Short mmCIF file of C-alpha atoms in Angstrom, two decimals:
data_model
loop_
_atom_site.label_atom_id
_atom_site.label_comp_id
_atom_site.label_asym_id
_atom_site.label_seq_id
_atom_site.Cartn_x
_atom_site.Cartn_y
_atom_site.Cartn_z
CA MET A 16 95.02 72.52 103.36
CA SER A 17 96.95 74.58 105.92
CA PRO A 18 95.34 74.99 109.38
CA LYS A 19 94.71 78.66 108.65
CA HIS A 20 92.83 77.95 105.43
CA LYS A 21 90.92 75.16 107.11
CA ILE A 22 89.79 77.61 109.80
CA ALA A 23 88.97 80.28 107.21
CA LYS A 24 86.96 77.83 105.09
CA ARG A 25 84.85 76.76 108.07
CA ALA A 26 84.44 80.34 109.30
CA ALA A 27 83.27 81.48 105.85
CA ARG A 28 80.19 79.26 106.34
CA GLU A 29 79.12 81.51 109.23
CA LEU A 30 78.41 84.42 106.88
CA GLN A 31 74.92 84.98 105.53
CA ASN A 32 73.45 86.98 102.69
CA GLY A 33 72.92 90.65 103.44
CA GLN A 34 75.25 90.80 106.42
CA VAL A 35 77.62 93.67 107.20
CA VAL A 36 80.88 92.01 108.22
CA ASN A 37 84.27 93.16 109.48
CA LEU A 38 87.24 90.86 108.97
CA GLY A 39 90.23 91.46 111.24
CA ILE A 40 93.80 91.67 109.95
CA GLY A 41 95.49 88.35 109.19
CA LEU A 42 93.62 85.05 109.28
CA PRO A 43 90.10 86.57 109.17
CA THR A 44 90.77 88.22 105.79
CA LEU A 45 91.33 84.72 104.35
CA LEU A 46 87.57 84.16 104.63
CA LEU A 47 87.13 86.09 101.39
CA ASN A 48 88.98 83.28 99.58
CA HIS A 49 86.33 80.79 100.73
CA THR A 50 82.99 82.58 100.40
CA PRO A 51 80.68 81.37 97.62
CA GLU A 52 80.45 83.56 94.52
CA ASP A 53 76.76 84.31 95.03
CA LEU A 54 77.07 85.32 98.70
CA GLU A 55 76.11 88.99 98.88
CA ILE A 56 77.77 90.47 101.96
CA PHE A 57 79.19 93.91 102.60
CA VAL A 58 82.65 93.80 104.11
CA HIS A 59 83.58 96.78 106.29
CA SER A 60 87.12 97.99 106.73
CA GLU A 61 87.82 100.44 109.56
CA ASN A 62 89.70 102.87 107.34
CA GLY A 63 86.48 103.89 105.65
CA VAL A 64 85.10 101.41 103.15
CA LEU A 65 82.02 99.24 103.11
CA GLY A 66 81.93 96.72 100.28
CA MET A 67 85.58 95.80 100.06
CA GLY A 68 86.68 92.96 97.85
CA PRO A 69 89.79 90.78 97.81
CA ARG A 70 93.40 91.97 97.66
CA CYS A 71 94.31 92.94 94.14
CA PRO A 72 97.40 92.39 92.02
CA ALA A 73 99.88 95.18 91.28
CA CYS A 74 98.30 96.12 87.97
CA GLN A 75 95.06 97.05 89.71
CA ALA A 76 96.40 98.51 92.96
CA HIS A 77 95.26 102.10 93.54
CA PRO A 78 97.46 104.12 95.94
CA ALA A 79 94.38 105.49 97.74
CA LEU A 80 92.58 102.19 98.22
CA ILE A 81 93.75 99.91 101.04
CA ASP A 82 92.20 97.85 103.81
CA SER A 83 92.90 98.43 107.50
CA GLY A 84 95.97 96.21 107.30
CA GLY A 85 97.53 98.38 104.59
CA ASP A 86 97.00 95.96 101.71
CA TYR A 87 95.69 97.17 98.35
CA ILE A 88 92.18 95.97 97.70
CA ALA A 89 89.42 96.02 95.14
CA VAL A 90 85.86 97.06 95.95
CA ARG A 91 82.65 95.32 94.97
CA SER A 92 79.79 97.10 93.25
CA GLY A 93 77.70 98.96 95.79
CA ALA A 94 80.73 99.92 97.85
CA ALA A 95 80.94 103.24 99.71
CA PHE A 96 83.76 105.34 101.17
CA PHE A 97 83.48 107.48 104.30
CA ASP A 98 85.52 109.12 107.06
CA SER A 99 86.80 107.45 110.23
CA ALA A 100 84.09 108.85 112.53
CA LEU A 101 81.34 107.45 110.32
CA SER A 102 83.24 104.19 110.03
CA PHE A 103 82.96 103.71 113.78
CA ALA A 104 79.45 105.10 113.99
CA LEU A 105 78.60 102.01 111.97
CA VAL A 106 80.37 99.80 114.52
CA ARG A 107 79.30 101.42 117.79
CA GLY A 108 75.85 102.23 116.44
CA GLY A 109 75.02 98.54 116.09
CA ARG A 110 75.05 98.19 112.29
CA LEU A 111 77.84 95.63 112.17
CA ASP A 112 76.34 92.13 112.05
CA VAL A 113 79.53 90.11 112.39
CA ALA A 114 83.14 90.75 113.38
CA VAL A 115 85.66 88.00 112.70
CA LEU A 116 88.67 88.58 114.92
CA GLY A 117 91.94 86.93 115.85
CA ALA A 118 92.87 86.13 119.44
CA LEU A 119 95.80 85.79 121.81
CA GLU A 120 93.50 84.21 124.41
CA VAL A 121 89.78 83.48 124.75
CA ALA A 122 88.14 82.60 128.06
CA GLU A 123 85.35 80.04 128.37
CA ASN A 124 82.85 82.82 129.15
CA GLY A 125 83.78 84.67 125.95
CA ASP A 126 86.29 87.20 127.29
CA LEU A 127 88.70 88.11 124.50
CA ALA A 128 92.35 89.19 124.78
CA ASN A 129 93.97 90.21 121.52
CA TRP A 130 95.66 93.58 121.79
CA ILE A 131 98.48 93.65 124.29
CA ILE A 132 101.10 91.50 125.99
CA PRO A 133 102.38 93.90 128.65
CA GLY A 134 106.10 94.54 128.28
CA LYS A 135 106.34 92.55 125.05
CA PHE A 136 103.76 93.47 122.46
CA ALA A 137 101.82 96.72 122.40
CA PRO A 138 101.34 97.90 118.81
CA GLY A 139 98.17 99.76 119.73
CA ILE A 140 94.46 99.33 120.10
CA GLY A 141 93.16 100.02 116.61
CA GLY A 142 89.53 99.23 116.02
CA GLY A 143 89.58 95.92 117.89
CA MET A 144 88.06 97.11 121.15
CA GLU A 145 85.06 98.71 119.47
CA LEU A 146 84.58 95.75 117.12
CA ALA A 147 84.72 93.21 119.95
CA GLN A 148 82.42 95.20 122.21
CA LYS A 149 79.83 96.35 119.67
CA ALA A 150 79.51 93.86 116.78
CA ARG A 151 76.26 91.91 117.07
CA ARG A 152 78.13 88.63 116.67
CA VAL A 153 81.83 88.10 117.34
CA ILE A 154 83.53 85.08 115.82
CA VAL A 155 87.10 84.31 116.80
CA THR A 156 89.27 82.47 114.31
CA THR A 157 92.51 81.19 115.80
CA THR A 158 94.85 78.26 115.91
CA HIS A 159 93.88 76.08 118.87
CA THR A 160 97.22 76.57 120.65
CA THR A 161 100.16 78.99 120.51
CA ARG A 162 103.19 78.21 118.33
CA SER A 163 104.83 76.59 121.35
CA GLY A 164 101.73 74.44 121.95
CA ALA A 165 100.29 76.33 124.93
CA PRO A 166 96.48 76.48 125.12
CA LYS A 167 94.81 79.70 123.96
CA LEU A 168 91.31 78.73 125.15
CA LEU A 169 91.43 79.28 128.90
CA ARG A 170 89.34 79.26 132.07
CA SER A 171 90.03 82.98 132.27
CA CYS A 172 92.32 85.29 130.33
CA THR A 173 95.77 85.99 131.76
CA LEU A 174 96.34 88.97 129.41
CA PRO A 175 94.47 92.28 129.60
CA VAL A 176 91.11 91.80 127.87
CA THR A 177 89.91 93.61 124.76
CA ALA A 178 86.27 93.17 125.83
CA LYS A 179 84.46 90.93 128.31
CA ALA A 180 82.06 88.12 127.38
CA CYS A 181 81.96 89.30 123.77
CA VAL A 182 82.81 86.13 121.82
CA HIS A 183 79.92 84.07 120.45
CA ARG A 184 81.87 81.41 118.57
CA ILE A 185 85.45 80.14 118.35
CA ILE A 186 86.68 78.35 115.22
CA THR A 187 90.02 76.54 115.35
CA GLU A 188 91.63 73.91 113.14
CA LEU A 189 90.29 71.29 115.59
CA ALA A 190 86.81 72.39 116.57
CA VAL A 191 83.96 74.86 116.66
CA LEU A 192 83.18 75.93 120.23
CA ASP A 193 80.68 78.38 121.73
CA PRO A 194 81.51 80.16 125.01
CA THR A 195 78.95 79.81 127.80
CA PRO A 196 79.07 80.66 131.53
CA GLN A 197 79.55 76.91 132.19
CA GLY A 198 82.37 76.37 129.68
CA LEU A 199 82.98 75.94 125.97
CA LEU A 200 80.22 74.04 124.23
CA LEU A 201 81.71 71.73 121.58
CA ARG A 202 79.64 72.26 118.42
CA GLU A 203 81.70 70.63 115.68
CA LEU A 204 84.90 68.65 115.25
CA ALA A 205 87.34 68.74 112.35
CA HIS A 206 87.65 65.52 110.36
CA GLY A 207 90.00 63.08 112.07
CA VAL A 208 89.91 64.89 115.42
CA ARG A 209 88.67 63.10 118.56
CA PRO A 210 86.96 64.91 121.45
CA GLU A 211 89.90 63.97 123.70
CA ASP A 212 92.31 65.75 121.30
CA VAL A 213 90.35 68.94 121.94
CA LEU A 214 90.26 68.35 125.71
CA ASP A 215 94.06 67.78 125.73
CA LYS A 216 94.75 71.13 124.07
CA THR A 217 92.17 73.23 125.89
CA GLU A 218 92.56 74.65 129.39
CA ALA A 219 88.97 75.89 129.51
CA ARG A 220 86.19 73.54 130.53
CA VAL A 221 84.72 71.85 127.46
CA ILE A 222 81.14 70.61 127.40
CA LEU A 223 80.86 67.60 125.09
CA PRO A 224 77.55 67.02 123.27
CA GLU A 225 75.63 63.80 123.95
CA ASP A 226 75.76 62.74 120.30
CA ASP A 227 78.68 62.74 117.89
CA PRO A 228 79.20 66.34 116.82
CA PRO A 229 79.04 67.24 113.11
CA ARG A 230 82.35 67.24 111.22
CA PHE A 231 83.93 69.99 109.12
CA MET B 10 76.66 137.02 85.04
CA PRO B 11 77.49 135.27 88.32
CA PRO B 12 79.50 137.45 90.71
CA THR B 13 83.23 136.75 90.64
CA LEU B 14 85.06 136.53 93.94
CA PRO B 15 87.89 138.97 94.48
CA PRO B 16 91.41 137.52 94.14
CA ALA B 17 91.89 138.14 97.88
CA ILE B 18 90.10 134.83 98.42
CA ASP B 19 93.00 132.74 97.31
CA LYS B 20 94.46 130.44 99.94
CA THR B 21 96.98 128.77 97.65
CA THR B 22 100.57 129.19 98.74
CA ASP B 23 103.81 127.20 99.05
CA PRO B 24 104.69 124.65 101.76
CA ALA B 25 107.70 126.50 103.22
CA THR B 26 105.73 129.70 103.91
CA THR B 27 102.81 127.97 105.58
CA LEU B 28 104.83 125.51 107.66
CA ALA B 29 106.87 128.37 109.10
CA ARG B 30 103.75 129.05 111.14
CA ILE B 31 104.15 125.76 113.05
CA ALA B 32 106.15 126.51 116.18
CA ASN B 33 108.31 124.19 118.27
CA ASN B 34 106.36 122.34 120.99
CA SER B 35 103.07 122.78 119.18
CA SER B 36 100.51 120.03 118.55
CA VAL B 37 100.01 118.87 114.97
CA MET B 38 97.30 116.61 113.61
CA VAL B 39 98.26 114.62 110.55
CA GLY B 40 95.64 113.04 108.30
CA GLY B 41 95.94 109.59 106.78
CA PHE B 42 95.35 105.93 107.59
CA GLY B 43 98.51 104.17 106.48
CA SER B 44 99.74 105.91 103.35
CA PRO B 45 96.41 106.96 101.79
CA GLY B 46 95.54 110.46 102.94
CA THR B 47 98.95 111.13 104.50
CA PRO B 48 100.16 114.64 103.54
CA PHE B 49 103.64 113.60 102.40
CA THR B 50 104.51 116.94 100.79
CA LEU B 51 103.68 118.90 103.96
CA LEU B 52 105.49 116.38 106.18
CA ALA B 53 108.63 116.57 104.03
CA ALA B 54 108.56 120.37 104.26
CA LEU B 55 107.99 120.25 108.02
CA LEU B 56 110.89 117.82 108.47
CA GLN B 57 113.18 120.28 106.62
CA ARG B 58 112.42 122.86 109.29
CA ALA B 59 113.63 120.36 111.95
CA PRO B 60 111.12 121.37 114.62
CA HIS B 61 111.34 119.90 118.11
CA GLY B 62 108.99 119.01 120.95
CA LEU B 63 105.99 118.39 118.70
CA THR B 64 102.91 116.51 119.83
CA VAL B 65 101.87 114.54 116.76
CA ILE B 66 98.34 113.21 116.44
CA LYS B 67 97.73 110.57 113.77
CA ASN B 68 95.79 107.32 113.45
CA ASP B 69 98.98 105.33 112.89
CA ALA B 70 102.75 105.78 112.57
CA ASN B 71 102.94 105.11 108.81
CA GLU B 72 105.85 102.73 108.18
CA GLN B 73 109.54 103.16 108.90
CA GLY B 74 111.06 105.84 106.66
CA ILE B 75 107.67 107.02 105.43
CA GLY B 76 105.51 110.02 106.28
CA VAL B 77 105.04 110.80 109.95
CA SER B 78 107.62 108.19 110.91
CA THR B 79 110.35 110.42 109.47
CA LEU B 80 109.42 113.12 112.02
CA MET B 81 109.63 110.61 114.87
CA GLU B 82 112.90 109.12 113.65
CA ALA B 83 114.44 112.61 113.38
CA GLY B 84 113.49 113.33 117.00
CA CYS B 85 111.06 116.13 116.12
CA ALA B 86 108.26 114.71 118.28
CA ARG B 87 108.04 114.49 122.04
CA ARG B 88 104.59 112.97 122.21
CA PHE B 89 102.46 110.81 119.91
CA VAL B 90 98.69 110.42 120.16
CA VAL B 91 97.78 107.39 118.08
CA SER B 92 95.51 104.39 117.70
CA HIS B 93 97.75 101.72 116.18
CA MET B 94 101.35 101.48 115.00
CA GLY B 95 101.64 97.78 114.25
CA LEU B 96 103.38 98.35 110.91
CA ASN B 97 106.20 100.46 112.38
CA SER B 98 108.62 98.61 114.65
CA ALA B 99 110.98 101.63 114.68
CA VAL B 100 108.43 103.86 116.42
CA ILE B 101 107.32 101.02 118.73
CA GLU B 102 110.99 100.70 119.75
CA MET B 103 111.18 104.46 120.43
CA MET B 104 108.13 104.07 122.69
CA ASN B 105 109.66 101.07 124.47
CA GLN B 106 112.95 102.95 124.98
CA GLY B 107 111.12 105.93 126.47
CA GLU B 108 112.22 108.25 123.64
CA LEU B 109 108.63 108.98 122.69
CA GLU B 110 105.66 109.43 124.98
CA VAL B 111 102.71 107.55 123.46
CA GLU B 112 99.02 107.98 124.22
CA MET B 113 96.84 105.29 122.63
CA HIS B 114 93.13 105.39 121.93
CA PRO B 115 90.61 103.03 120.39
CA GLN B 116 90.48 104.09 116.75
CA GLY B 117 86.86 105.19 116.62
CA LEU B 118 87.21 107.14 119.85
CA LEU B 119 90.28 108.95 118.51
CA ALA B 120 88.15 109.94 115.52
CA GLU B 121 85.23 110.93 117.71
CA LYS B 122 87.40 112.98 120.12
CA ILE B 123 88.62 114.97 117.12
CA ARG B 124 85.14 115.23 115.61
CA ALA B 125 83.82 116.51 118.95
CA ALA B 126 86.52 119.18 119.18
CA GLY B 127 85.73 120.27 115.66
CA ALA B 128 82.06 120.51 116.57
CA GLY B 129 82.85 122.74 119.54
CA LEU B 130 82.08 120.08 122.14
CA THR B 131 84.00 119.64 125.38
CA GLY B 132 84.06 115.85 125.43
CA ILE B 133 82.20 112.60 124.86
CA LEU B 134 80.79 109.85 127.08
CA THR B 135 81.38 106.25 126.09
CA ASP B 136 81.25 102.67 127.34
CA ILE B 137 84.11 101.56 125.08
CA GLY B 138 86.94 100.13 127.13
CA LEU B 139 85.05 100.15 130.45
CA ASP B 140 86.01 96.52 131.13
CA THR B 141 89.64 97.04 130.15
CA ILE B 142 92.86 98.52 131.53
CA LEU B 143 92.07 101.72 129.60
CA ARG B 144 89.70 102.59 132.41
CA GLU B 145 92.56 102.93 134.90
CA LYS B 146 93.85 106.11 133.29
CA ARG B 147 90.48 107.65 132.49
CA GLN B 148 87.84 109.61 134.31
CA THR B 149 84.51 107.81 134.74
CA MET B 150 81.10 109.11 135.76
CA GLU B 151 77.57 107.87 136.31
CA PHE B 152 75.17 109.20 133.71
CA GLN B 153 71.58 108.11 133.16
CA GLY B 154 72.16 105.06 135.31
CA GLN B 155 75.23 103.92 133.40
CA THR B 156 78.94 104.15 134.10
CA CYS B 157 80.71 106.04 131.32
CA ILE B 158 84.28 106.91 130.45
CA VAL B 159 84.67 110.66 129.97
CA GLU B 160 86.84 111.40 126.94
CA PRO B 161 87.91 115.02 126.50
CA SER B 162 87.65 116.30 122.94
CA LEU B 163 90.95 116.64 121.09
CA ARG B 164 92.08 119.83 119.37
CA ALA B 165 95.46 120.80 117.93
CA ASP B 166 97.41 123.93 117.04
CA ALA B 167 97.72 122.79 113.42
CA ALA B 168 96.38 120.14 111.07
CA LEU B 169 98.15 118.81 107.97
CA ILE B 170 95.58 117.52 105.52
CA HIS B 171 95.75 115.62 102.23
CA ALA B 172 92.99 116.01 99.64
CA ALA B 173 92.57 114.79 96.09
CA ARG B 174 91.13 118.07 94.86
CA ALA B 175 90.84 121.55 96.30
CA ASP B 176 89.68 124.87 94.93
CA ARG B 177 91.44 128.12 95.79
CA TRP B 178 89.04 128.73 98.70
CA GLY B 179 89.80 125.32 100.23
CA ASN B 180 86.70 123.34 99.34
CA LEU B 181 87.95 119.77 99.48
CA VAL B 182 87.25 116.45 97.78
CA PHE B 183 88.87 113.29 99.13
CA GLU B 184 89.44 110.04 97.28
CA LYS B 185 88.62 106.45 98.28
CA THR B 186 90.21 105.41 101.61
CA ALA B 187 92.36 108.57 101.63
CA ARG B 188 89.47 110.37 103.35
CA ASN B 189 89.79 108.71 106.80
CA PHE B 190 90.78 111.29 109.47
CA ASN B 191 91.32 114.20 107.05
CA PRO B 192 87.91 115.92 107.11
CA LEU B 193 87.70 115.45 110.90
CA MET B 194 91.14 116.92 111.65
CA ALA B 195 90.46 119.83 109.31
CA THR B 196 87.68 120.93 111.68
CA ALA B 197 89.72 120.60 114.88
CA ALA B 198 92.82 122.77 114.53
CA ASP B 199 93.60 126.49 114.71
CA LEU B 200 95.74 126.38 111.58
CA VAL B 201 94.60 124.07 108.78
CA ILE B 202 97.03 123.44 105.94
CA VAL B 203 95.90 121.33 103.01
CA GLU B 204 97.92 119.75 100.26
CA ALA B 205 95.98 118.73 97.18
CA LEU B 206 96.85 116.56 94.20
CA GLU B 207 94.88 118.96 92.02
CA ILE B 208 93.95 122.60 92.65
CA VAL B 209 91.12 124.12 90.63
CA ASP B 210 89.31 127.43 90.46
CA ILE B 211 86.22 128.22 92.50
CA GLY B 212 83.14 126.82 90.84
CA GLU B 213 84.82 123.81 89.30
CA LEU B 214 83.90 121.44 92.14
CA ASP B 215 80.31 120.23 92.21
CA PRO B 216 78.79 121.57 95.48
CA ASP B 217 77.06 118.22 95.96
CA HIS B 218 80.39 116.43 95.87
CA ILE B 219 82.42 118.64 98.21
CA HIS B 220 83.35 116.65 101.35
CA LEU B 221 84.57 119.63 103.39
CA PRO B 222 83.74 123.30 102.82
CA GLY B 223 86.58 125.81 102.52
CA ALA B 224 85.60 127.68 105.67
CA PHE B 225 87.67 125.17 107.66
CA VAL B 226 90.80 125.63 105.56
CA ASP B 227 93.52 128.27 105.95
CA HIS B 228 96.06 127.35 103.29
CA VAL B 229 96.15 125.18 100.17
CA VAL B 230 99.42 123.84 98.81
CA PRO B 231 100.02 121.74 95.68
CA ALA B 232 101.15 118.19 96.53
CA ASP B 233 104.50 117.25 95.02
CA THR B 234 103.31 114.19 93.14
CA THR B 235 106.87 113.34 92.10
CA LEU B 236 107.42 112.00 95.66
CA SER B 237 107.50 108.21 95.51
CA ASP B 238 105.41 108.09 98.73
CA TYR B 239 102.31 108.79 96.64
CA GLY B 240 102.80 105.56 94.70
CA VAL B 241 101.87 101.98 95.53
CA LEU B 242 103.89 100.28 98.30
CA LYS B 243 104.98 97.08 96.59
CA HIS B 244 105.14 94.97 99.75
CA HIS B 245 101.40 95.48 100.23
CA VAL B 246 100.43 94.18 96.80
CA ALA B 247 99.01 90.66 96.56
CA GLN B 248 101.49 88.18 95.13
CA THR B 249 100.02 86.23 92.24
#
């Protein structure tokens, strides 16, 4: 299984029946491939749908039905459509239980940077700032390091933040970690990964549990 | 017998006539989130007029060669108020080269700034972005013991709107995720031009199912559904 699917599979276990969930563009949308059939969640997409389903093949694509990343989707029964102001009333008003977001950097206290690399990458803000700041629970799914191997989990973010101290849980291909003021609390390890592997690839302080952590 | 409205209440017209009312250097809101809800017929007609100096307000930049991007690429716009343009490297490059002035907002705040203008409000107070670099360029104030960013409401000279169905008075019905910014922008501009996939007579739309009443609408134009833009973009379809 690719690292991304491994992350998505573990992250899917975070979702609970009845939750209203937003899945960011990219890796987070892969969660839908790993949720159990009987899990009844309502997936929100910023462009005005609650109850979105998976991407659909060409024969079923409707030109007026996409997710926030532009991909054609299906909707589940019970879905609703609405305008962009209502879509964010749901987010800012505190009705979004979980946001699963990607990251460029996460700090050990839960600061998140995922929208801009000044001078290099500035596609816009989108809904990320409101999702990060207002979702009741923010889960970051990300590879543990950048493509060149640099750590993404840092003492403090070097890039401009999206929101401060907003991340509750980080899921990478190596570990599950929870930000705290004292550092990242190691909750789980991937199969075949040693605690020192995580320490090697993490710049943030990592708090190891006394007992062997559960495996995923 | 129900009273019949006089034929004077007929806002249907053609794109060329209505778009002649959009002057150079004016501000234009454009509905749509990605392709759904983008008024492609109106944008094509506007592009033919080759305006210049426009301030364009849209959630995103569509994609290169599509919709609002064609206005940018043709140099019709001076300024772009937007939330995200991650699917359009051409417009990002124009921003980076200084050919296009770009003002970015968090998506929900862009919607709310427009909604506020449409509701006759001067601005909104928010805590979104307080801990970020957005704060540097924004006014803040203390209100009820909290620091807030003051966001002015956002109005435009004209709005180009896409609807699934309209009647001749401009009552509108939107479809699926093509609703997005359309009903908001239709409340926040001095001149509101709607294109509709289907135009029906007054009384044919169920009053319970009308998303925006015709009082907000100035003109209704039939969408040219032969434009390929209204179809499915193949690169966004799941590969099986």
